[in-house]
Amino acid sequence: MINLIRLLEGGARIIEDDPWQLLCDDKTPVPSKAILPLQRWKHSQSEAVLQGHETSSQGVLLQPDDEPEALLDWLPVLTLIAIDFPSFRDGRGYSQAYLLRSRLGWQGELRAVGDVLRDQLAHMRQCGFDSFAVREDKSAADALKGLQGLSVFYGRSAIEPRPLFRRR
Amino acid sequence: MYHYDDYDRALVRERVAQFRDQVERRLSGELTEEEFLPLRLQNGLYLQRHAYMLRVAIPYGTLSADQLRALAHVASVFDRGYGHFTTRQNIQFNWIELEQVPDILEWLAEHDMHAIQTSGNCVRNITTEAFAGVAADEWLDPRPLAEILRQWSTVNPEFLFLPRKFKIALNASAEDRAAIQVHDIGLDVYRQQEELKLRVMVGGGLGRTPIIAKQLRDDLSWVDVLSYVEAILRVYNRHGQRDNKYKARIKILVKALGIDAFAEEVNREWEQIKDGPARLTLAEYERVAASFQRSAYAPLSSVDLEHGARLSQEPEFARWVERNVMAHKVPGYSNVVLSTKPGLAAPPGDVTAEQMRLVADWAERYGCGEIRVAHEQNLVLPDVPRRQLYALWREALEAGLATANVGLLTDVIACPGGDFCSLANARSIPVAQAIQARFEQLDYLHDLGSLSLNISGCMNACGHHHIGNIGILGVDKNGSEWYQLTLGGSQGQQAALGKVIGPAFAAEEVPEVIERIASVYLQLRRGDETFLDTYNRAGLEPFRVGVYQAEGAAT
């Protein structure tokens, strides 16, 4: 994936050689590092993966109508979950990310894909995303600047569960 | 009033810098208008018919004298010398240049003010009533909880791109002056055996589909308010409609699911978070509440001979006291409403920079240095000693802010309408002013008594016409402006939506029609019934007959 920003130890970096490919259409064959919509992902997995015995080589894409809770059984065998922002104005992905991180305990890579723009990155980060596939017509270097956001944070978030009044 | 600390100040300043950068990127073309739109709306910046409009937040309608002077400065330096106070207790400036917005926001930040989330599909300014902390019928001051909610909802990353705008209001008095039943969430605060509790209403709202809120819960503990509101918002964010903006409000979701199923969803979510860190602490409540505690009131006699004498000698003053002076919880003090509805002299809610500076001075001289913005678009000076009322009245009269019409028919609530707003189908201000001109006769007006009249220039209902005793909605028919009337709406504890009286009227007919409605009321009235009492007893029919029979006879 191009234009990819990842949070790694010591800060955010632009990743030049990300192997993942987002596959939303019915193309066959499926590349090994594909990110697939939930139904498609299910159909493409072996019994061993679906039973939770073997790691999936594919990532799963949550679309806005998908319930993050549907992934509960497979969280141990997944290595990447992507959440789709069909429009940067559709905020469902923020709640999905928050639930995956805070309630379902997902600790692997959580990637924002779709209409992902600089000014939304800080909010996405607060909701638990740690990788951002910035829209391809935008500069990833520029988008890095949007990641910082504000230093003051009143409420709680996925990365800081204590509201400000408990941190004062 | 709440005093900013270092955190609050840092947030507002960083936000200004962030928006300055966003404006620069827009001006350089790096951001498209579509990309910029939600960013500017989250900073209160609209693109209106003629220019940009900046809506500045006045949290729960409370301002210091210095803040009001700072707003006057914005009006005179960056706008055309006035500002417009809104039903959501904010102020709007109508003639703003995009390039200047960062400087305006920086100026506001220096005075502990901002425009964050006064627009956009996020949690808007938290509102309560203008008399919070000083009303005679109040259980307690709702503002500490409002401030706690304001902070929690400010740049809350999960809820900045909701399906639609989201409005939360609190009330803590016997009479509901915050219209909580027509909000997305209405919180009614009360005390039960020394414990603070909340009755939670949800899914109210006006606009295209007006709905009175339903009760979601009646015994929420105050410590749970943040987690409970969070649960409601998360259910809404995940499941609210997004494909049609007219069906995207939470009221549509509540209606579709039914209140019981919706409550079940919310409770399921809330169970997961209620014992988490969002649970409020007494220390935090007390920290915030301390900001709102006024220093002790000087003991004043509840009897004032000179005031009594003025009342009997000057009927004009007596009339103003009767309508515009409200009961205070401390004997000897009053709360004064400065009417922004003089009629032809200014559109409802418009206040000049010069008037703002005068009001700021009066607040310091006669009151406690604080000003409130009322939902009805008037300004309120709390804590005025009764013996100062006369001097204040004389000054307010001179400044055009002492029209004795609070709660009367000419105290019109009106949206900016087609003169300013790009959404409007019809104008509001000229209709409001034509009605005000027709009812200038104060004796007649006072005889009609309490009567609310609300005008909206389109279905979006910013003038809240559905809940006016008389509501007027501007509609477009084949390119010309028509006005549809509703009767019987009311806000407050007995909130109700008005009923359409019949076919719409042309603009020039409206004042005459209002007069016919008024005369039907005067004929039907029993004893000291208000207009609404009479309407509720007699129903729509006699008004319909009175309006349209006369119409038939005239043509």
XYZ file of C-alpha atoms in Angstrom:
723
model
C 0.000 0.000 0.000
C 1.416 3.395 -0.844
C 1.095 6.554 1.252
C 1.150 4.524 4.398
C 1.915 6.020 7.801
C 2.554 3.748 10.767
C 3.022 4.455 14.433
C 6.065 2.552 15.572
C 8.251 2.692 18.630
C 9.666 6.180 18.698
C 7.131 7.872 16.487
C 5.285 7.899 13.212
C 6.936 6.863 9.959
C 6.081 6.707 6.293
C 6.330 3.081 5.176
C 7.684 2.667 1.670
C 7.392 -1.109 1.319
C 4.083 -2.053 2.845
C 3.060 -5.435 1.443
C -0.693 -5.256 2.011
C -3.162 -4.915 -0.853
C -6.724 -3.854 -0.346
C -9.021 -6.050 -2.389
C -12.618 -4.931 -2.553
C -13.656 -6.451 -5.879
C -13.962 -10.103 -6.847
C -10.532 -10.434 -8.403
C -9.006 -13.896 -8.287
C -6.533 -15.060 -7.362
C -6.261 -13.399 -3.993
C -2.736 -12.215 -3.241
C -1.307 -13.576 -0.032
C -1.168 -10.205 1.720
C -4.703 -9.153 0.802
C -7.064 -7.180 2.996
C -10.546 -8.555 2.348
C -14.035 -7.440 3.250
C -15.432 -9.475 6.136
C -17.628 -11.910 4.136
C -14.951 -12.480 1.532
C -12.344 -12.975 4.233
C -14.484 -15.654 5.873
C -14.923 -17.499 2.572
C -11.215 -17.400 1.826
C -10.022 -18.885 5.098
C -9.187 -22.463 5.820
C -11.070 -24.375 8.511
C -7.961 -24.168 10.669
C -8.051 -20.360 10.597
C -11.789 -20.217 11.176
C -11.418 -22.598 14.122
C -8.731 -20.346 15.518
C -5.865 -22.807 15.177
C -3.859 -21.091 12.479
C -2.900 -17.476 11.745
C -4.596 -15.883 8.761
C -2.280 -14.541 6.113
C -5.002 -12.117 5.051
C -6.213 -9.008 6.756
C -9.858 -8.166 7.256
C -11.638 -4.995 6.221
C -14.496 -3.673 8.326
C -16.965 -1.570 6.427
C -19.110 0.982 8.251
C -22.099 -1.347 8.670
C -20.027 -4.232 10.028
C -20.104 -5.030 13.717
C -16.608 -5.186 15.205
C -18.017 -7.767 17.637
C -18.317 -10.174 14.670
C -14.514 -10.529 14.718
C -14.342 -11.638 18.333
C -13.587 -15.317 17.623
C -10.819 -14.553 15.111
C -8.913 -11.798 16.857
C -6.146 -14.241 17.929
C -5.557 -15.421 14.348
C -5.640 -12.023 12.627
C -2.606 -9.820 12.062
C -4.281 -6.788 10.561
C -7.698 -5.166 10.740
C -8.501 -2.294 8.410
C -11.460 0.023 8.876
C -12.939 1.685 5.841
C -13.797 5.390 5.678
C -15.874 5.574 2.476
C -16.051 9.316 3.151
C -13.946 11.245 5.634
C -17.238 12.574 6.970
C -18.508 9.136 7.935
C -17.562 8.770 11.594
C -18.615 5.179 12.208
C -15.028 3.993 11.858
C -14.042 5.963 14.965
C -16.483 4.010 17.128
C -15.495 0.717 15.506
C -11.835 1.392 16.258
C -12.592 2.464 19.811
C -14.552 -0.748 20.428
C -11.866 -2.976 18.913
C -9.196 -1.452 21.089
C -11.042 -0.794 24.318
C -13.596 -3.524 24.534
C -12.421 -6.363 22.334
C -8.771 -6.038 23.266
C -7.357 -5.938 19.738
C -3.625 -5.232 19.915
C -2.525 -5.899 16.347
C -2.289 -3.395 13.539
C -5.407 -1.264 13.090
C -5.390 0.562 9.801
C -7.593 3.398 8.510
C -8.246 3.084 4.783
C -10.362 4.959 2.264
C -10.929 8.703 2.460
C -8.176 9.188 5.043
C -7.009 12.812 5.293
C -4.489 14.797 7.276
C -6.909 16.696 9.490
C -8.633 13.549 10.706
C -5.479 11.586 11.574
C -5.137 12.858 15.147
C -8.732 11.815 15.924
C -8.134 8.422 14.366
C -5.013 7.960 16.451
C -6.934 8.794 19.628
C -9.488 6.156 18.694
C -6.769 3.540 18.443
C -5.595 3.443 14.834
C -1.874 2.868 14.457
C -1.645 2.853 10.694
C -3.116 5.211 8.133
C -3.397 4.670 4.404
C -3.618 8.317 3.390
C -5.679 8.974 0.261
C -3.430 8.432 -2.713
C -3.749 11.916 -4.212
C -2.472 13.471 -0.975
C 1.055 13.741 0.334
C 1.820 11.355 3.171
C 4.681 13.580 4.319
C 2.201 16.396 4.692
C -0.308 14.187 6.439
C 2.293 13.304 9.082
C 1.898 16.875 10.347
C -1.772 16.220 11.061
C -1.037 13.334 13.363
C 0.019 15.387 16.331
C -3.315 17.056 17.051
C -3.761 19.003 20.271
C -1.808 18.463 23.449
C -4.826 18.899 25.713
C -7.397 16.200 25.772
C -10.435 16.553 28.039
C -12.154 13.248 27.527
C -10.988 9.678 27.445
C -9.801 7.855 24.330
C -8.522 4.461 23.279
C -4.934 5.446 23.997
C -5.682 7.472 27.137
C -8.624 5.930 28.943
C -8.544 8.438 31.797
C -10.405 11.692 31.230
C -8.501 14.884 32.079
C -10.225 15.182 35.456
C -8.477 11.977 36.545
C -5.123 13.172 35.254
C -4.996 16.641 36.748
C -18.831 31.847 35.900
C -16.329 29.210 34.882
C -12.697 30.347 34.873
C -10.298 28.826 32.393
C -7.250 27.060 33.761
C -3.987 26.334 31.937
C -5.440 23.282 30.220
C -8.461 25.137 28.871
C -6.314 28.014 27.682
C -3.761 25.750 25.996
C -6.477 23.839 24.163
C -8.139 26.960 22.810
C -4.807 28.446 21.698
C -3.646 25.278 19.981
C -6.967 25.035 18.271
C -6.591 28.555 16.895
C -3.151 27.674 15.509
C -4.561 24.513 13.987
C -7.387 26.398 12.306
C -5.029 29.138 11.091
C -3.105 26.425 9.311
C -6.305 24.954 7.865
C -7.418 28.354 6.569
C -4.020 28.896 4.963
C -4.233 25.523 3.259
C -7.708 26.361 2.009
C -6.552 29.721 0.659
C -3.586 28.116 -1.091
C -5.885 25.531 -2.676
C -4.259 22.637 -0.843
C -7.606 21.877 0.756
C -10.682 21.682 -1.447
C -13.868 23.392 -0.287
C -15.375 19.955 0.344
C -12.464 18.961 2.576
C -12.452 22.312 4.339
C -16.201 22.335 4.977
C -16.382 20.109 8.080
C -13.212 21.722 9.451
C -14.618 25.205 9.223
C -18.008 24.121 10.528
C -16.332 22.566 13.565
C -14.966 26.073 14.101
C -18.326 27.769 13.730
C -17.702 29.148 10.261
C -20.537 29.054 7.729
C -20.636 30.297 4.178
C -23.862 32.256 3.954
C -25.727 34.095 1.250
C -23.473 37.144 1.197
C -20.425 36.345 3.283
C -18.942 34.050 5.886
C -20.769 33.900 9.187
C -18.875 33.125 12.386
C -20.776 31.674 15.322
C -18.971 32.175 18.610
C -19.707 29.836 21.504
C -21.201 31.258 24.659
C -21.237 28.143 26.831
C -24.641 27.867 28.492
C -25.130 31.546 27.703
C -22.849 32.994 30.383
C -20.485 35.915 29.637
C -18.306 38.201 31.715
C -18.427 41.941 31.112
C -14.953 41.750 29.561
C -16.020 38.978 27.239
C -18.991 41.005 26.058
C -16.613 43.910 25.372
C -14.399 41.503 23.433
C -17.416 40.548 21.318
C -18.199 44.246 20.795
C -14.641 44.633 19.507
C -15.191 41.823 16.994
C -18.443 43.457 15.886
C -16.869 46.857 15.329
C -13.491 45.824 13.913
C -14.327 42.748 11.859
C -18.043 43.109 11.159
C -20.552 45.850 10.493
C -20.914 47.012 14.062
C -23.343 44.466 15.441
C -23.767 40.825 16.375
C -26.771 38.516 16.430
C -27.638 36.482 19.535
C -29.173 33.113 18.743
C -31.724 30.767 20.305
C -28.803 28.528 21.255
C -27.367 31.346 23.355
C -24.453 31.953 20.990
C -23.552 35.034 18.979
C -23.178 35.203 15.204
C -21.265 37.698 13.120
C -22.642 37.930 9.604
C -20.054 39.775 7.551
C -16.734 38.040 8.076
C -13.748 37.631 5.752
C -12.219 34.166 5.764
C -8.699 35.603 5.950
C -9.516 37.357 9.208
C -11.071 34.426 11.027
C -7.806 33.172 12.613
C -7.173 36.663 14.018
C -10.706 36.856 15.368
C -10.311 33.446 17.008
C -6.996 34.511 18.494
C -8.615 37.627 19.924
C -11.409 35.508 21.367
C -8.892 33.047 22.840
C -7.258 35.928 24.686
C -10.623 36.431 26.358
C -11.196 32.741 27.078
C -13.652 32.298 24.225
C -13.771 30.174 21.105
C -15.979 29.001 18.251
C -15.302 25.289 18.656
C -18.180 22.996 17.691
C -20.763 25.749 17.316
C -21.607 24.031 14.050
C -20.935 20.787 12.211
C -22.044 17.217 12.795
C -20.740 17.054 16.329
C -21.896 17.822 19.856
C -22.838 21.494 19.834
C -22.761 24.127 22.540
C -24.302 22.700 25.722
C -27.196 24.917 26.727
C -29.190 25.653 29.832
C -31.308 28.595 30.861
C -30.433 32.259 31.170
C -31.350 32.363 34.868
C -29.168 29.440 35.917
C -27.836 30.017 39.419
C -30.172 32.947 40.139
C -33.719 31.803 39.312
C -36.192 31.768 42.177
C -37.610 28.392 41.112
C -34.285 26.593 40.677
C -33.368 23.362 42.506
C -29.704 23.959 41.886
C -27.324 25.576 39.434
C -27.122 23.377 36.305
C -23.980 25.069 34.995
C -21.297 22.937 36.688
C -22.708 19.850 34.971
C -23.069 21.800 31.735
C -19.404 22.805 31.947
C -18.335 19.231 32.674
C -20.284 18.113 29.610
C -18.815 20.963 27.562
C -15.306 19.825 28.350
C -16.082 16.183 27.731
C -17.659 16.914 24.343
C -14.934 19.319 23.171
C -12.778 17.669 20.493
C -13.968 14.247 21.622
C -12.346 12.252 18.815
C -14.972 9.551 18.497
C -17.875 11.940 18.059
C -16.694 14.656 15.665
C -18.230 13.067 12.575
C -21.673 12.056 13.749
C -24.540 11.489 11.302
C -25.816 15.001 12.127
C -25.528 17.854 14.594
C -26.165 16.954 18.222
C -27.677 19.221 20.853
C -27.737 18.712 24.598
C -29.625 20.944 27.045
C -29.977 20.915 30.831
C -32.679 22.233 33.105
C -32.755 22.393 36.889
C -35.787 24.568 37.604
C -39.494 24.022 38.148
C -40.171 25.753 34.859
C -38.113 24.509 31.908
C -36.651 27.573 30.189
C -34.062 25.555 28.269
C -36.569 23.726 26.027
C -34.948 20.399 26.886
C -37.752 18.375 25.294
C -36.812 19.538 21.818
C -33.156 18.559 22.085
C -31.325 15.419 21.023
C -30.633 14.875 24.701
C -32.497 16.791 27.405
C -31.272 16.461 30.982
C -33.587 17.422 33.796
C -31.539 17.738 36.966
C -33.164 17.262 40.355
C -32.339 16.437 43.921
C -33.574 13.307 45.607
C -32.732 13.067 49.291
C -29.628 15.184 48.818
C -28.497 13.142 45.841
C -28.180 14.757 42.447
C -30.104 12.855 39.793
C -31.018 13.264 36.178
C -34.061 12.517 34.114
C -32.783 11.782 30.615
C -34.913 12.704 27.598
C -33.883 11.701 24.110
C -34.862 12.181 20.505
C -36.555 15.553 20.620
C -36.038 18.071 17.869
C -37.723 20.403 15.426
C -36.863 20.780 11.748
C -38.586 18.768 9.066
C -39.781 16.085 11.470
C -40.645 17.785 14.754
C -40.748 15.400 17.709
C -41.049 15.897 21.455
C -38.373 13.941 23.304
C -39.100 10.659 25.042
C -37.957 9.725 28.494
C -35.055 7.308 28.437
C -34.438 7.105 32.170
C -35.594 9.009 35.185
C -33.069 8.241 37.897
C -29.579 8.529 36.521
C -26.996 9.395 39.145
C -24.939 12.500 38.340
C -21.718 10.467 38.522
C -22.885 8.542 35.459
C -23.766 11.441 33.212
C -20.659 11.250 31.004
C -20.752 7.495 30.481
C -24.478 7.528 29.837
C -24.280 10.309 27.265
C -21.325 8.483 25.725
C -23.414 5.313 25.437
C -26.202 7.241 23.696
C -23.752 8.853 21.308
C -22.021 5.583 20.483
C -25.306 3.869 19.664
C -26.247 6.864 17.517
C -22.868 7.078 15.793
C -22.957 3.406 14.888
C -26.595 3.025 13.969
C -27.954 6.434 12.992
C -28.931 6.968 9.355
C -26.363 8.672 7.184
C -27.738 8.441 3.663
C -30.362 11.166 4.062
C -29.471 14.267 6.066
C -33.118 14.931 6.862
C -33.392 11.533 8.526
C -30.030 11.545 10.218
C -30.982 13.018 13.602
C -31.181 10.748 16.628
C -34.951 11.330 16.817
C -35.373 9.275 13.643
C -33.341 6.406 15.110
C -35.336 6.518 18.347
C -38.563 6.572 16.371
C -37.484 3.696 14.128
C -36.371 1.463 16.994
C -39.012 2.550 19.491
C -37.954 4.033 22.815
C -37.812 0.659 24.600
C -35.544 -0.994 22.056
C -33.408 2.125 21.912
C -33.139 2.172 25.712
C -32.091 -1.467 25.634
C -29.304 -0.691 23.148
C -28.110 2.229 25.253
C -28.182 0.188 28.448
C -26.274 -2.656 26.855
C -23.579 -0.198 25.828
C -23.656 1.654 29.136
C -23.251 -1.527 31.223
C -19.840 -1.941 29.592
C -18.544 1.517 30.474
C -20.417 2.747 33.534
C -17.814 1.660 36.042
C -14.923 2.966 33.950
C -12.860 6.128 34.350
C -15.601 8.381 32.900
C -17.435 8.056 36.221
C -17.466 11.544 37.686
C -15.799 12.354 40.963
C -16.994 14.658 43.685
C -13.639 16.432 43.529
C -14.168 17.309 39.869
C -17.728 18.448 40.452
C -16.617 20.644 43.325
C -13.675 22.036 41.365
C -15.978 23.135 38.545
C -18.844 24.194 40.819
C -16.498 26.459 42.794
C -16.112 28.592 39.671
C -19.803 29.337 39.653
C -20.169 30.270 43.295
C -20.877 33.950 43.614
C -19.380 35.776 46.553
C -21.942 36.354 49.290
C -24.882 38.595 48.487
C -25.110 41.699 50.621
C -28.265 41.432 52.711
C -30.910 43.707 51.263
C -34.313 44.540 52.552
C -37.101 42.965 50.563
C -39.047 46.200 50.961
C -37.808 49.334 49.241
C -39.906 52.434 49.650
C -38.291 54.440 46.894
C -38.727 51.584 44.439
C -42.396 51.359 45.464
C -42.843 55.055 44.912
C -41.266 54.906 41.441
C -43.585 52.069 40.521
C -46.652 54.079 41.431
C -45.433 57.300 39.849
C -44.130 55.996 36.551
C -46.408 53.519 34.819
C -43.883 52.968 32.058
C -41.303 51.838 34.594
C -43.902 49.698 36.369
C -44.772 47.990 33.119
C -41.108 47.253 32.415
C -40.661 45.840 35.927
C -43.751 43.699 35.451
C -42.543 42.155 32.185
C -38.759 42.357 32.123
C -37.732 41.884 35.745
C -37.657 38.298 36.979
C -37.679 36.873 40.480
C -34.317 36.217 42.106
C -33.615 33.546 44.662
C -32.188 36.134 47.087
C -34.582 38.728 48.542
C -33.901 42.277 47.412
C -32.267 41.205 44.149
C -33.695 40.866 40.654
C -32.787 39.472 37.256
C -33.317 41.917 34.442
C -34.094 40.997 30.854
C -32.864 43.519 28.310
C -35.142 43.116 25.317
C -33.416 42.927 21.937
C -36.835 43.203 20.269
C -37.524 46.925 19.839
C -39.459 46.380 16.616
C -38.402 48.318 13.540
C -35.221 49.618 15.152
C -33.487 46.216 14.989
C -34.146 42.607 14.016
C -34.726 40.205 16.950
C -31.437 39.290 18.619
C -29.339 41.986 16.937
C -27.240 44.071 19.303
C -24.793 46.793 18.288
C -21.208 46.997 19.520
C -22.083 50.185 21.365
C -25.023 48.499 23.098
C -22.793 45.571 24.051
C -20.311 47.915 25.699
C -23.111 49.636 27.606
C -24.519 46.319 28.785
C -21.034 45.284 29.946
C -20.785 48.512 31.949
C -24.229 47.998 33.495
C -23.330 44.435 34.411
C -20.420 45.778 36.427
C -22.227 48.783 37.835
C -25.598 47.255 38.691
C -25.092 43.511 38.593
C -22.322 41.038 39.348
C -20.216 41.625 36.241
C -21.966 38.829 34.409
C -24.327 38.760 31.432
C -26.511 35.925 30.204
C -27.886 35.208 26.770
C -31.440 33.902 26.827
C -32.856 31.246 24.521
C -35.342 33.942 23.449
C -32.399 35.980 22.075
C -32.520 38.582 24.839
C -29.740 39.568 27.241
C -30.071 39.121 30.976
C -28.378 40.960 33.818
C -28.534 38.817 36.928
C -28.141 40.009 40.522
C -29.410 43.579 40.225
C -30.400 45.061 43.626
C -33.994 46.235 43.476
C -33.064 49.785 44.375
C -30.897 49.986 41.240
C -33.658 48.980 38.846
C -34.831 52.483 38.153
C -31.382 53.816 37.260
C -30.739 50.786 35.061
C -34.100 51.199 33.350
C -33.373 54.843 32.519
C -30.095 53.889 30.888
C -31.515 50.882 29.065
C -34.373 53.016 27.758
C -31.899 55.481 26.325
C -29.956 52.640 24.654
C -33.040 51.021 23.114
C -32.839 47.945 25.321
C -35.829 48.522 27.581
C -38.801 47.553 25.428
C -41.245 46.179 28.009
C -42.244 43.160 25.962
C -40.568 40.109 27.445
C -42.831 37.093 26.950
C -45.306 39.159 24.913
C -46.243 38.813 21.281
C -43.587 41.255 20.031
C -40.812 39.362 21.851
C -40.546 37.431 18.600
C -38.051 34.606 18.192
C -36.890 34.682 14.584
C -34.150 33.076 12.549
C -32.101 35.326 10.216
C -34.216 34.094 7.303
C -33.758 34.761 3.621
C -32.008 38.074 4.170
C -28.938 36.203 5.388
C -29.340 32.464 5.383
C -28.653 30.465 2.247
C -31.040 27.696 3.325
C -34.088 29.913 3.803
C -37.134 29.800 1.517
C -38.542 33.037 2.863
C -37.580 36.099 4.837
C -38.174 36.220 8.580
C -37.017 39.629 9.745
C -39.416 41.806 7.698
C -42.356 39.630 8.780
C -41.278 39.822 12.421
C -40.933 43.578 12.134
C -44.288 44.029 10.398
C -45.946 42.141 13.272
C -44.014 44.132 15.848
C -45.121 47.347 14.131
C -48.774 46.254 14.111
C -48.692 45.477 17.838
C -46.747 48.529 18.914
C -49.611 49.655 21.123
C -48.304 48.539 24.506
C -51.645 48.529 26.349
C -53.106 46.112 23.847
C -49.969 44.010 23.890
C -49.975 43.766 27.687
C -53.653 42.906 27.649
C -52.857 39.930 25.436
C -50.404 38.752 28.073
C -47.907 35.943 27.716
C -47.844 34.773 24.129
C -44.867 33.393 22.264
C -44.480 33.981 18.556
C -41.755 32.183 16.610
C -40.790 32.608 12.966
C -38.646 30.316 10.809
C -37.662 31.053 7.235
C -37.576 27.377 6.277
C -38.252 23.808 7.380
C -35.006 23.664 9.332
C -36.929 25.564 11.998
C -34.105 27.621 13.508
C -36.806 30.006 14.733
C -38.454 27.052 16.545
C -41.852 27.868 15.022
C -43.254 24.472 16.051
C -43.083 25.391 19.734
C -44.340 28.972 19.461
C -47.875 29.561 20.761
C -48.164 31.103 17.324
C -45.679 29.675 14.846
C -44.900 31.050 11.413
C -43.076 29.022 8.797
C -41.854 30.582 5.573
C -42.470 28.326 2.580
C -41.692 28.662 -1.083
C -44.516 28.215 -3.548
C -43.614 28.589 -7.219
C -40.857 31.031 -6.416
C -42.797 33.287 -4.069
C -42.776 33.512 -0.292
C -45.728 32.238 1.711
C -46.255 31.819 5.417
C -47.880 28.897 7.127
C -49.261 29.389 10.619
C -49.372 26.927 13.494
C -51.126 27.400 16.826
C -50.744 25.828 20.233
C -47.053 25.055 20.309
C -45.232 25.463 23.588
C -41.835 24.875 25.090
C -41.124 24.006 28.678
C -42.542 21.285 30.901
C -45.705 20.972 28.807
C -43.877 21.044 25.487
C -46.199 20.684 22.497
C -46.019 21.080 18.741
C -48.317 23.581 17.079
C -51.030 22.563 14.631
C -51.322 24.044 11.166
C -54.278 26.404 11.027
C -54.935 26.129 7.274
C -53.692 27.435 3.901
C -50.650 29.719 3.941
C -50.718 33.527 3.711
C -48.813 36.123 1.730
C -46.294 38.175 3.743
C -48.436 41.314 3.787
C -51.439 39.412 5.184
C -49.565 38.036 8.189
C -49.914 40.962 10.644
C -53.666 41.137 9.959
C -54.022 37.382 10.488
C -52.147 37.584 13.795
C -54.513 40.330 14.864
C -57.533 38.159 14.035
C -56.034 35.326 16.087
C -55.491 37.748 18.957
C -59.072 38.965 18.815
C -60.481 35.419 18.778
C -58.438 34.811 21.909
C -59.748 37.948 23.615
C -63.335 36.917 22.839
C -62.877 33.359 24.122
C -60.667 34.067 27.108
C -62.057 33.123 30.508
C -60.697 34.937 33.530
C -56.938 35.169 33.441
C -56.374 32.377 30.938
C -53.262 32.783 28.815
C -53.466 32.443 25.059
C -52.214 28.884 25.347
C -54.774 27.998 28.061
C -57.567 29.282 25.865
C -56.276 27.461 22.830
C -55.910 24.220 24.771
C -59.476 24.518 26.055
C -61.200 25.751 22.901
C -59.107 24.009 20.260
C -58.035 25.096 16.809
C -61.484 25.414 15.247
C -62.662 28.806 16.544
C -59.315 30.303 15.509
C -59.582 28.761 12.074
C -63.062 30.158 11.668
C -62.001 33.568 12.953
C -59.074 33.767 10.577
C -60.541 32.349 7.369
C -64.120 33.656 7.615
C -62.775 37.149 7.922
C -60.481 36.264 5.034
C -63.503 35.242 2.922
C -65.430 38.355 3.909
C -62.529 40.586 2.965
C -62.024 39.196 -0.527
